[in-house]
PDB file of C-alpha atoms in Angstrom:
ATOM      1  CA  MET A  21       0.013  -0.037   0.005  1.00  0.00           C
ATOM      2  CA  SER A  22       1.259   3.374  -0.785  1.00  0.00           C
ATOM      3  CA  LEU A  23       0.557   6.245   1.581  1.00  0.00           C
ATOM      4  CA  LEU A  24       0.434   9.724   0.118  1.00  0.00           C
ATOM      5  CA  PRO A  25       2.848  12.352   1.723  1.00  0.00           C
ATOM      6  CA  VAL A  26       1.260  14.584   4.059  1.00  0.00           C
ATOM      7  CA  LYS A  27       3.381  17.497   5.588  1.00  0.00           C
ATOM      8  CA  LEU A  28       2.089  19.407   8.481  1.00  0.00           C
ATOM      9  CA  GLU A  29       4.270  22.480   8.653  1.00  0.00           C
ATOM     10  CA  VAL A  30       3.822  25.213  11.170  1.00  0.00           C
ATOM     11  CA  GLU A  31       6.028  28.140  12.204  1.00  0.00           C
ATOM     12  CA  VAL A  32       7.304  28.064  15.907  1.00  0.00           C
ATOM     13  CA  ASP A  33       9.275  31.056  17.110  1.00  0.00           C
ATOM     14  CA  GLY A  34      10.281  31.875  13.550  1.00  0.00           C
ATOM     15  CA  MET A  35      11.219  28.306  12.652  1.00  0.00           C
ATOM     16  CA  GLN A  36       9.463  25.875  10.252  1.00  0.00           C
ATOM     17  CA  THR A  37       8.460  22.810  12.062  1.00  0.00           C
ATOM     18  CA  ARG A  38       6.591  19.758  10.721  1.00  0.00           C
ATOM     19  CA  LEU A  39       5.504  16.283  12.050  1.00  0.00           C
ATOM     20  CA  ASP A  40       7.694  13.861  10.448  1.00  0.00           C
ATOM     21  CA  PHE A  41       7.147  10.611  12.275  1.00  0.00           C
ATOM     22  CA  ALA A  42       4.811   9.077  14.935  1.00  0.00           C
ATOM     23  CA  SER A  43       4.943   5.903  17.099  1.00  0.00           C
ATOM     24  CA  VAL A  44       2.449   4.367  19.485  1.00  0.00           C
ATOM     25  CA  GLN A  45       2.708   1.898  22.370  1.00  0.00           C
ATOM     26  CA  VAL A  46       1.015  -1.557  21.855  1.00  0.00           C
ATOM     27  CA  ARG A  47       0.566  -4.449  24.310  1.00  0.00           C
ATOM     28  CA  ASP A  48       1.431  -7.304  21.836  1.00  0.00           C
ATOM     29  CA  LEU A  49       4.066  -6.325  19.295  1.00  0.00           C
ATOM     30  CA  GLY A  50       3.501  -9.494  17.304  1.00  0.00           C
ATOM     31  CA  ALA A  51      -0.258  -9.175  16.998  1.00  0.00           C
ATOM     32  CA  SER A  52      -0.017  -5.511  16.231  1.00  0.00           C
ATOM     33  CA  ARG A  53       2.599  -6.099  13.525  1.00  0.00           C
ATOM     34  CA  GLU A  54       0.310  -8.552  12.018  1.00  0.00           C
ATOM     35  CA  PHE A  55      -2.592  -6.219  12.155  1.00  0.00           C
ATOM     36  CA  TYR A  56      -0.739  -3.226  10.568  1.00  0.00           C
ATOM     37  CA  SER A  57       1.111  -5.413   7.829  1.00  0.00           C
ATOM     38  CA  GLN A  58      -1.570  -7.982   7.002  1.00  0.00           C
ATOM     39  CA  VAL A  59      -4.882  -6.297   7.710  1.00  0.00           C
ATOM     40  CA  ILE A  60      -3.990  -2.679   6.906  1.00  0.00           C
ATOM     41  CA  GLY A  61      -1.243  -3.412   4.340  1.00  0.00           C
ATOM     42  CA  PHE A  62       1.608  -1.332   5.788  1.00  0.00           C
ATOM     43  CA  GLU A  63       5.090  -2.304   4.637  1.00  0.00           C
ATOM     44  CA  THR A  64       7.512  -3.023   7.341  1.00  0.00           C
ATOM     45  CA  ALA A  65      10.942  -1.456   7.137  1.00  0.00           C
ATOM     46  CA  GLU A  66      13.987  -3.686   6.704  1.00  0.00           C
ATOM     47  CA  HIS A  67      15.362  -2.525  10.176  1.00  0.00           C
ATOM     48  CA  SER A  68      13.530  -1.711  13.297  1.00  0.00           C
ATOM     49  CA  PRO A  69      15.023  -1.140  16.751  1.00  0.00           C
ATOM     50  CA  PRO A  70      14.571  -3.675  19.405  1.00  0.00           C
ATOM     51  CA  GLY A  71      10.988  -3.742  20.784  1.00  0.00           C
ATOM     52  CA  ALA A  72       9.550  -1.873  17.873  1.00  0.00           C
ATOM     53  CA  VAL A  73       8.319  -2.322  14.302  1.00  0.00           C
ATOM     54  CA  VAL A  74       8.836   0.515  11.730  1.00  0.00           C
ATOM     55  CA  PHE A  75       6.511   0.932   8.814  1.00  0.00           C
ATOM     56  CA  ARG A  76       7.485   2.801   5.627  1.00  0.00           C
ATOM     57  CA  ASP A  77       6.324   3.985   2.298  1.00  0.00           C
ATOM     58  CA  GLY A  78       8.360   4.813  -0.709  1.00  0.00           C
ATOM     59  CA  GLN A  79       9.868   7.887   0.792  1.00  0.00           C
ATOM     60  CA  GLY A  80      11.037   6.245   4.184  1.00  0.00           C
ATOM     61  CA  ALA A  81       9.891   5.471   7.679  1.00  0.00           C
ATOM     62  CA  ILE A  82       6.478   6.931   8.521  1.00  0.00           C
ATOM     63  CA  PHE A  83       5.097   5.193  11.561  1.00  0.00           C
ATOM     64  CA  ALA A  84       6.164   2.628  14.294  1.00  0.00           C
ATOM     65  CA  ILE A  85       4.694   0.475  17.032  1.00  0.00           C
ATOM     66  CA  ARG A  86       6.632  -0.240  20.055  1.00  0.00           C
ATOM     67  CA  VAL A  87       6.392  -2.075  23.354  1.00  0.00           C
ATOM     68  CA  PRO A  88       5.194   0.132  26.225  1.00  0.00           C
ATOM     69  CA  LEU A  89       7.696   2.223  28.192  1.00  0.00           C
ATOM     70  CA  PRO A  90       8.401   1.038  31.705  1.00  0.00           C
ATOM     71  CA  GLY A  91       5.565   2.140  34.056  1.00  0.00           C
ATOM     72  CA  THR A  92       3.003   2.311  31.445  1.00  0.00           C
ATOM     73  CA  ASP A  93      -0.328   1.046  32.749  1.00  0.00           C
ATOM     74  CA  THR A  94      -1.291  -1.428  30.048  1.00  0.00           C
ATOM     75  CA  SER A  95      -4.583  -2.437  31.758  1.00  0.00           C
ATOM     76  CA  LYS A  96      -6.060   0.795  30.350  1.00  0.00           C
ATOM     77  CA  ASP A  97      -6.964   1.486  26.686  1.00  0.00           C
ATOM     78  CA  LEU A  98      -3.580   2.669  25.187  1.00  0.00           C
ATOM     79  CA  GLY A  99      -5.376   4.345  22.336  1.00  0.00           C
ATOM     80  CA  LEU A 100      -7.841   6.397  24.371  1.00  0.00           C
ATOM     81  CA  GLY A 101      -7.918   9.865  22.929  1.00  0.00           C
ATOM     82  CA  VAL A 102      -5.462   9.246  20.186  1.00  0.00           C
ATOM     83  CA  GLY A 103      -6.376   9.601  16.481  1.00  0.00           C
ATOM     84  CA  LEU A 104      -4.004   8.960  13.584  1.00  0.00           C
ATOM     85  CA  TRP A 105      -4.842  10.182  10.014  1.00  0.00           C
ATOM     86  CA  PHE A 106      -3.376   8.474   6.933  1.00  0.00           C
ATOM     87  CA  ALA A 107      -3.820   9.815   3.430  1.00  0.00           C
ATOM     88  CA  VAL A 108      -4.480   7.032   0.813  1.00  0.00           C
ATOM     89  CA  GLY A 109      -5.067   6.906  -2.912  1.00  0.00           C
ATOM     90  CA  ASP A 110      -8.292   4.956  -2.704  1.00  0.00           C
ATOM     91  CA  ALA A 111     -10.314   4.953   0.579  1.00  0.00           C
ATOM     92  CA  ASP A 112     -12.920   2.374  -0.605  1.00  0.00           C
ATOM     93  CA  ALA A 113     -10.378  -0.136  -1.865  1.00  0.00           C
ATOM     94  CA  LEU A 114      -8.557   0.015   1.462  1.00  0.00           C
ATOM     95  CA  HIS A 115     -11.771  -0.118   3.316  1.00  0.00           C
ATOM     96  CA  ALA A 116     -12.629  -3.451   1.444  1.00  0.00           C
ATOM     97  CA  ARG A 117      -9.172  -4.864   2.276  1.00  0.00           C
ATOM     98  CA  ILE A 118      -9.530  -4.074   5.955  1.00  0.00           C
ATOM     99  CA  VAL A 119     -13.033  -5.491   6.172  1.00  0.00           C
ATOM    100  CA  SER A 120     -11.925  -8.666   4.355  1.00  0.00           C
ATOM    101  CA  GLY A 121      -9.104  -8.966   6.694  1.00  0.00           C
ATOM    102  CA  GLY A 122     -11.256  -8.861   9.761  1.00  0.00           C
ATOM    103  CA  GLY A 123     -10.524  -5.260  10.845  1.00  0.00           C
ATOM    104  CA  GLN A 124     -12.814  -3.390  13.137  1.00  0.00           C
ATOM    105  CA  VAL A 125     -14.532  -0.552  11.196  1.00  0.00           C
ATOM    106  CA  VAL A 126     -15.802   2.252  13.593  1.00  0.00           C
ATOM    107  CA  SER A 127     -17.097   4.502  10.790  1.00  0.00           C
ATOM    108  CA  PRO A 128     -17.806   3.395   7.198  1.00  0.00           C
ATOM    109  CA  PRO A 129     -16.569   5.318   4.174  1.00  0.00           C
ATOM    110  CA  GLN A 130     -18.237   8.776   3.971  1.00  0.00           C
ATOM    111  CA  PRO A 131     -17.406  12.228   2.859  1.00  0.00           C
ATOM    112  CA  GLY A 132     -15.051  14.040   5.433  1.00  0.00           C
ATOM    113  CA  PRO A 133     -13.097  17.249   6.010  1.00  0.00           C
ATOM    114  CA  PHE A 134     -10.180  16.079   3.746  1.00  0.00           C
ATOM    115  CA  GLY A 135     -12.036  13.911   1.279  1.00  0.00           C
ATOM    116  CA  ARG A 136     -13.648  10.427   1.471  1.00  0.00           C
ATOM    117  CA  MET A 137     -12.681   8.806   4.835  1.00  0.00           C
ATOM    118  CA  PHE A 138     -13.362   5.856   7.139  1.00  0.00           C
ATOM    119  CA  VAL A 139     -12.259   4.959  10.637  1.00  0.00           C
ATOM    120  CA  VAL A 140     -10.988   1.659  12.079  1.00  0.00           C
ATOM    121  CA  ARG A 141      -9.800   0.666  15.516  1.00  0.00           C
ATOM    122  CA  ASP A 142      -6.433  -1.271  16.036  1.00  0.00           C
ATOM    123  CA  PRO A 143      -6.053  -3.942  18.650  1.00  0.00           C
ATOM    124  CA  ASP A 144      -5.007  -1.385  21.340  1.00  0.00           C
ATOM    125  CA  GLY A 145      -7.915   0.954  20.725  1.00  0.00           C
ATOM    126  CA  TYR A 146      -6.111   3.556  18.546  1.00  0.00           C
ATOM    127  CA  GLY A 147      -8.455   5.216  16.098  1.00  0.00           C
ATOM    128  CA  LEU A 148      -7.011   5.114  12.487  1.00  0.00           C
ATOM    129  CA  THR A 149      -8.637   7.407   9.973  1.00  0.00           C
ATOM    130  CA  PHE A 150      -7.794   6.844   6.275  1.00  0.00           C
ATOM    131  CA  HIS A 151      -8.828   9.658   4.069  1.00  0.00           C
ATOM    132  CA  GLN A 152      -8.605   9.830   0.313  1.00  0.00           C
ATOM    133  CA  ARG A 153      -6.446  12.544  -1.295  1.00  0.00           C
TER     134      ARG A 153
END
């Protein structure tokens, strides 16, 4: 699957700043790796640090999952309040792939603020929004 590049650039104290990479903590690294690679279709990077899995697109690393940091209360919903948005070329095709792979769709494809979109929930409760560009 190819994700489309999205650059969020803002100016902070006169300097251009942009979000370049994100990672989230997961309870079961193996199960989450399978979800993101098999159900969603993310491509794993050749190399990931210990305790993490990095996913990439044609331009490099874009996202990672990792084991929880020491002291993290994993009895709670790790994804509570976190929403991640990914731009895709064809929201309906990806939605069909996720449904056929057993993914939990929270909101079906519909018009959204950035184009056609839908929302799924990952195994740790993170809301993943895929919007068509």
